[in-house]
Coordinates of C-alpha atoms in Angstrom, one line a residue:
M27 CA 7.0 -73.6 16.9
A28 CA 10.1 -75.6 18.4
A29 CA 13.0 -72.9 18.2
G30 CA 14.5 -74.9 15.6
K31 CA 17.2 -78.3 14.4
L32 CA 19.7 -77.5 16.9
I33 CA 23.4 -76.0 15.9
S34 CA 25.7 -75.7 18.6
A35 CA 25.8 -74.2 22.3
Y36 CA 27.1 -72.9 25.0
A37 CA 26.7 -72.4 29.0
Y38 CA 28.8 -70.4 31.9
E39 CA 28.2 -69.5 35.2
V40 CA 28.6 -65.4 35.1
A41 CA 28.4 -63.7 38.6
P42 CA 28.1 -59.7 38.8
Q43 CA 31.1 -58.0 37.9
Q44 CA 33.6 -61.3 37.6
R45 CA 36.1 -61.7 35.4
A46 CA 37.1 -63.9 32.3
P47 CA 38.2 -66.4 32.9
F48 CA 34.6 -67.8 33.3
T49 CA 33.2 -71.3 33.9
G50 CA 31.8 -73.3 30.9
G51 CA 32.2 -74.3 27.1
E52 CA 30.3 -75.3 24.1
I53 CA 28.0 -78.2 24.7
P54 CA 28.3 -81.8 23.0
S55 CA 24.3 -81.3 21.2
S56 CA 21.2 -84.6 22.4
T57 CA 18.9 -84.9 21.7
T58 CA 17.3 -84.6 25.8
L59 CA 19.7 -80.7 25.1
Q60 CA 17.2 -80.2 21.8
Q61 CA 13.5 -81.2 23.8
A62 CA 15.3 -78.8 26.8
L63 CA 14.9 -75.7 25.1
D64 CA 11.9 -76.7 22.8
H65 CA 10.2 -76.6 25.4
T66 CA 11.8 -73.7 27.4
F67 CA 11.1 -72.1 23.6
V68 CA 7.6 -72.5 23.7
R69 CA 7.1 -72.1 27.1
S70 CA 8.4 -69.1 26.8
K71 CA 6.8 -67.3 23.8
I72 CA 9.6 -65.4 22.9
A73 CA 8.5 -65.8 19.2
S74 CA 5.6 -63.5 20.2
A75 CA 8.2 -61.1 23.1
P76 CA 8.2 -57.4 22.2
A77 CA 11.3 -56.9 19.9
V78 CA 14.1 -54.5 19.8
T79 CA 16.3 -52.6 18.0
F80 CA 20.2 -52.8 18.1
V81 CA 21.5 -49.2 19.5
F82 CA 24.2 -48.0 16.9
E83 CA 26.7 -45.1 16.9
S84 CA 25.1 -42.0 14.5
G85 CA 27.3 -41.4 11.6
S86 CA 28.3 -45.5 11.3
T87 CA 28.1 -47.0 8.2
T88 CA 29.5 -50.0 8.7
R89 CA 26.4 -51.0 11.9
D90 CA 29.2 -52.4 14.2
H91 CA 27.1 -53.8 17.4
P92 CA 28.8 -55.5 20.0
I93 CA 25.8 -58.2 20.3
R94 CA 25.6 -58.5 16.7
D95 CA 28.8 -58.9 16.3
A96 CA 29.0 -62.0 18.1
A97 CA 25.5 -63.2 17.2
L98 CA 26.8 -63.7 13.3
K99 CA 29.8 -65.0 14.6
V100 CA 28.5 -67.6 17.0
S101 CA 25.8 -68.7 13.9
F102 CA 27.8 -68.5 11.0
T103 CA 30.8 -70.3 11.8
T104 CA 31.4 -73.8 12.0
S105 CA 34.4 -73.9 14.4
S106 CA 34.0 -73.6 17.4
Q107 CA 33.0 -70.1 19.1
E108 CA 33.9 -70.0 22.6
S109 CA 36.1 -67.3 23.1
E110 CA 33.5 -65.2 21.7
V111 CA 30.5 -66.0 23.7
E112 CA 33.0 -66.2 27.0
L113 CA 33.0 -62.0 25.8
L114 CA 28.9 -61.8 25.8
A115 CA 29.7 -64.2 29.1
E116 CA 31.8 -60.8 30.2
R117 CA 29.7 -58.6 29.3
L118 CA 26.7 -59.5 31.0
A119 CA 28.7 -59.3 33.9
N120 CA 29.5 -56.1 33.8
S121 CA 25.6 -55.5 33.8
M122 CA 25.2 -56.5 36.0
D123 CA 25.0 -55.0 39.8
N124 CA 25.3 -56.1 43.3
R125 CA 21.8 -56.8 43.3
S126 CA 21.3 -60.1 41.0
K127 CA 21.8 -63.0 41.3
P128 CA 24.9 -65.2 39.5
S129 CA 23.5 -66.9 36.0
L130 CA 23.4 -69.4 33.3
L131 CA 24.1 -67.3 30.1
M132 CA 23.3 -69.2 27.8
V133 CA 23.7 -69.6 23.8
S134 CA 21.9 -71.7 21.6
V135 CA 22.5 -72.0 17.6
H136 CA 19.3 -72.7 15.5
E137 CA 18.4 -73.9 11.7
S138 CA 15.9 -71.5 10.8
A139 CA 12.8 -71.6 8.0
D140 CA 14.9 -69.4 5.8
I141 CA 17.6 -71.5 4.7
A142 CA 19.5 -68.5 4.7
S143 CA 18.8 -67.5 7.8
R144 CA 20.0 -68.6 11.3
R145 CA 18.2 -68.2 14.6
M146 CA 20.3 -67.6 17.9
L147 CA 18.7 -67.1 21.4
I148 CA 20.6 -65.8 24.2
W149 CA 19.2 -67.5 27.7
T150 CA 20.1 -66.1 31.5
F151 CA 19.2 -68.5 34.0
P152 CA 19.2 -67.6 37.9
Q153 CA 21.4 -69.7 40.4
Q154 CA 18.9 -70.7 43.1
E155 CA 19.0 -73.2 45.9
V156 CA 17.7 -76.5 46.0
F157 CA 17.8 -79.3 47.9
N158 CA 18.7 -82.7 46.5
L159 CA 17.1 -85.9 48.0
T160 CA 18.4 -89.5 48.3
V161 CA 18.0 -92.1 50.1
Q162 CA 20.4 -94.7 51.2
D163 CA 21.4 -98.1 52.4
G164 CA 17.2 -96.7 53.9
H165 CA 18.3 -92.9 55.2
P166 CA 17.2 -90.0 53.6
Q167 CA 19.8 -87.3 52.6
L168 CA 18.6 -83.8 52.4
E169 CA 21.8 -81.9 50.5
M170 CA 21.9 -78.1 49.5
L171 CA 22.8 -77.4 46.3
D172 CA 22.8 -74.9 43.9
A173 CA 20.9 -74.6 39.8
F174 CA 19.6 -72.7 38.1
N175 CA 16.6 -72.9 37.4
R176 CA 14.8 -72.2 34.2
E177 CA 11.6 -71.5 35.3
S178 CA 12.5 -68.6 37.8
S179 CA 10.0 -65.5 37.2
I180 CA 13.4 -63.4 37.0
R181 CA 15.0 -65.1 33.3
K182 CA 15.7 -63.6 30.3
A183 CA 15.8 -63.7 26.7
A184 CA 16.3 -62.5 23.5
L185 CA 16.0 -64.2 19.5
L186 CA 17.9 -63.3 17.1
E187 CA 17.0 -64.9 13.4
G188 CA 18.3 -63.4 9.8
A189 CA 21.2 -63.8 7.6
N190 CA 24.9 -63.3 7.6
D191 CA 24.1 -60.0 5.7
R192 CA 24.1 -56.4 6.1
T193 CA 20.1 -56.8 6.7
G194 CA 20.8 -59.3 9.0
M195 CA 20.4 -59.9 12.9
L196 CA 19.3 -56.1 13.1
T197 CA 16.9 -56.4 15.8
A198 CA 16.0 -59.2 18.7
K199 CA 12.7 -60.3 20.1
V200 CA 13.5 -60.1 23.7
L201 CA 11.5 -61.6 27.0
D202 CA 12.7 -60.0 30.7
F203 CA 10.6 -61.6 33.3
Q204 CA 11.4 -59.3 36.1
S205 CA 11.2 -56.1 34.1
T206 CA 8.4 -53.9 35.3
A207 CA 8.4 -49.9 36.6
A208 CA 9.3 -50.2 39.3
E209 CA 12.8 -52.0 38.9
K210 CA 13.8 -49.7 36.2
S211 CA 17.2 -50.6 36.5
V212 CA 16.9 -54.6 37.2
A213 CA 15.4 -53.5 33.5
D214 CA 17.9 -51.5 32.4
L215 CA 20.6 -54.1 33.0
W216 CA 19.4 -57.0 30.4
I217 CA 17.5 -54.3 27.1
A218 CA 19.8 -51.4 28.0
K219 CA 22.9 -52.1 29.5
F220 CA 23.6 -55.9 27.7
L221 CA 21.6 -55.4 24.5
H222 CA 23.0 -52.0 23.4
A223 CA 19.2 -51.7 21.9
R224 CA 16.1 -50.3 22.4
L225 CA 11.8 -51.1 21.5
Q226 CA 10.3 -51.0 18.5
M227 CA 7.1 -50.0 19.1
S228 CA 3.9 -49.3 16.7
D229 CA 2.3 -46.1 16.0
T230 CA -0.8 -47.6 17.5
E231 CA 0.7 -48.9 19.8
G232 CA 2.6 -46.7 21.2
T233 CA -1.6 -44.3 20.6
Q234 CA -2.6 -46.4 23.1
L235 CA -0.5 -47.3 25.5
L236 CA 0.2 -42.7 25.8
A237 CA -3.8 -42.8 26.0
R238 CA -3.6 -45.3 29.4
A239 CA -0.7 -44.0 31.0
L240 CA -2.3 -40.5 30.9
R241 CA -5.5 -41.8 31.7
T242 CA -4.0 -43.8 34.8
A243 CA -2.9 -40.8 35.5
H244 CA -5.6 -38.1 35.5
T245 CA -7.4 -41.4 37.8
K246 CA -4.0 -41.0 40.1
T247 CA -4.2 -37.4 40.6
R248 CA -7.7 -36.5 41.0
G249 CA -7.5 -33.8 44.0
N250 CA -4.6 -33.4 43.2
Q251 CA -5.0 -29.5 40.7
A252 CA -1.5 -29.6 40.3
A253 CA -0.7 -32.4 38.8
Q254 CA -4.1 -32.1 36.7
D255 CA -3.1 -29.2 35.2
E256 CA -0.1 -30.4 34.5
I257 CA -1.4 -33.6 32.5
N258 CA -4.3 -31.5 31.0
A259 CA -1.5 -29.1 29.6
A260 CA 0.9 -32.6 28.7
I261 CA -2.5 -34.2 27.0
S262 CA -3.1 -30.6 24.9
A263 CA 0.2 -30.0 23.9
V264 CA 0.7 -33.5 22.4
R265 CA -2.8 -33.5 20.2
V266 CA -1.1 -30.0 18.2
S267 CA 2.5 -32.0 17.6
T268 CA 3.2 -32.4 14.3
G269 CA 5.6 -35.1 12.6
K270 CA 7.4 -35.5 15.4
R271 CA 8.3 -38.2 16.7
I272 CA 7.5 -39.0 20.6
S273 CA 8.1 -41.5 24.0
I274 CA 6.0 -41.2 27.0
A275 CA 9.1 -40.3 28.7
G276 CA 10.1 -37.8 26.6
V277 CA 5.8 -36.0 27.8
A278 CA 6.7 -36.5 31.4
A279 CA 9.9 -34.4 31.0
G280 CA 8.6 -31.7 29.0
Y281 CA 5.4 -31.4 30.9
M282 CA 5.6 -33.2 34.6
S283 CA 6.9 -32.3 37.6
E284 CA 7.4 -35.3 40.1
I285 CA 3.9 -36.2 41.2
A286 CA 1.7 -36.2 38.1
E287 CA 5.0 -38.5 36.5
A288 CA 5.2 -41.1 39.0
A289 CA 1.6 -41.3 38.6
F290 CA 2.2 -41.0 34.4
L291 CA 5.0 -43.5 34.6
S292 CA 3.6 -46.3 37.3
S293 CA 1.0 -48.6 34.6
V294 CA 4.7 -47.9 32.0
R295 CA 7.8 -50.5 32.3
P296 CA 10.8 -48.5 32.1
E297 CA 11.6 -49.8 28.1
E298 CA 8.0 -48.8 26.3
S299 CA 8.6 -45.3 27.9
T300 CA 11.5 -45.0 25.2
A301 CA 10.0 -46.8 22.6
A302 CA 10.0 -44.3 20.4
F303 CA 6.2 -42.9 17.8
T304 CA 4.0 -41.0 15.8
L305 CA 1.0 -40.2 17.2
D306 CA -2.5 -41.0 15.7
H307 CA -4.0 -38.2 16.4
D308 CA -7.1 -39.9 15.9
R309 CA -7.2 -42.3 17.3
F310 CA -5.8 -40.1 20.7
D311 CA -9.0 -38.6 20.6
R312 CA -10.9 -40.8 20.9
L313 CA -9.3 -42.3 23.8
I314 CA -8.7 -40.1 25.5
Q315 CA -12.6 -38.2 25.2
F316 CA -10.4 -35.4 24.7
K317 CA -13.1 -32.6 23.9
R318 CA -12.9 -28.4 22.7
F319 CA -15.8 -26.2 22.6
T320 CA -16.1 -22.5 21.7
L321 CA -19.0 -20.8 22.5
A322 CA -21.2 -17.5 20.5
S323 CA -20.3 -16.0 23.8
G324 CA -16.2 -16.2 23.8
V325 CA -16.3 -19.5 26.5
I326 CA -14.2 -22.1 25.4
V327 CA -14.6 -25.7 27.1
S328 CA -12.4 -28.1 26.8
A329 CA -11.3 -31.2 29.0
P330 CA -9.4 -34.8 28.1
F331 CA -11.8 -37.9 30.4
V332 CA -15.2 -36.0 29.7
E333 CA -18.4 -38.6 28.8
I334 CA -20.4 -36.4 26.0
G335 CA -23.9 -36.8 26.6
V336 CA -24.1 -38.9 30.4
D337 CA -25.2 -37.6 33.2
G338 CA -22.2 -36.3 35.3
G339 CA -20.6 -35.2 31.7
V340 CA -21.4 -32.5 28.6
M341 CA -25.0 -32.0 27.5
V342 CA -25.1 -31.3 23.7
T343 CA -28.9 -30.7 22.9
E344 CA -30.0 -29.6 19.6
V345 CA -32.4 -26.6 19.6
D346 CA -34.2 -24.6 16.7
G347 CA -31.2 -25.8 14.1
R348 CA -28.4 -25.0 17.3
R349 CA -26.6 -26.8 19.3
I350 CA -26.5 -26.1 22.5
L351 CA -23.9 -27.0 26.0
R352 CA -24.0 -27.8 29.2
A353 CA -22.1 -28.6 31.5
E354 CA -24.0 -28.0 35.6
G355 CA -21.8 -29.0 38.3
E356 CA -20.4 -27.9 41.6
I357 CA -17.5 -26.5 41.7
E358 CA -15.1 -27.8 43.9
E359 CA -11.8 -25.0 43.0
E360 CA -12.1 -21.4 41.5
Q361 CA -8.6 -19.8 39.7
V362 CA -7.2 -16.6 38.1
R363 CA -5.4 -17.9 35.2
T364 CA -2.9 -15.3 32.9
R365 CA -3.3 -18.0 30.0
G366 CA -5.4 -20.9 29.8

């Protein structure tokens, strides 16, 4: 799927913490530009990227938002909107720190499949030094140039689409190729600081991600009983939670200290950790493989990630109509505790 017929486009050079004026402006539409934007759109897969919801002031009835307001003006006003896009350039500069490279901010407006809607794309392409080889009178010359790389691994993009009404452009599809768990401040630059948004996540996606993060943490902290206890406590608490929407960052903050938290968040992108979702309890138990048995003697056996019926796990058999549990193994650690 291409980006859509180009209506208008703007480009500005932006450096970290730069103040106006910014070099750039509206770009004349051309077949070459349309083809380049279509190619970048398809290659980026922005149309199937994760969605974010813009964050509005609590209690706001007007839905004012700097990115959404600019998108509606730029997309649905027939006159040039250079001043509006310059405000986006200033916002991007304020979001960047000295670790960020100067970037090309590009904003393009396209027709949508819905005739009443528009599609607006926001791109940042980082500046990189490139060589330019020319030959004059048979003599090669090599120049060092600054260029903006549209295939860079640290480019960013946002896609807004909708009509010019109260419900239009409340969300965006977002790509941040530099967003990793080890680079939270970089990820925050695009989604939290510039877009002022938070990641959307379905209940199924959130439950699966939480279970995966807990399993990773459980594996990484093997041998650290204190950390394992915190992870087990988090699992137990999450399992009995009711109705309330949770986030992975909230689980970490509520139940884990430094070591367990680091292992827990190691497999989660920063923007994913703050996305809220409602736990699918049945799916969570299946993924965690959490089992809890109360024996006739009053002894409780419970543990996550336990395989039933395999060597080294818990064996459950039936004898004379009674289910019998057997778990056998070497004791690695024994503690006297005042709570279960």
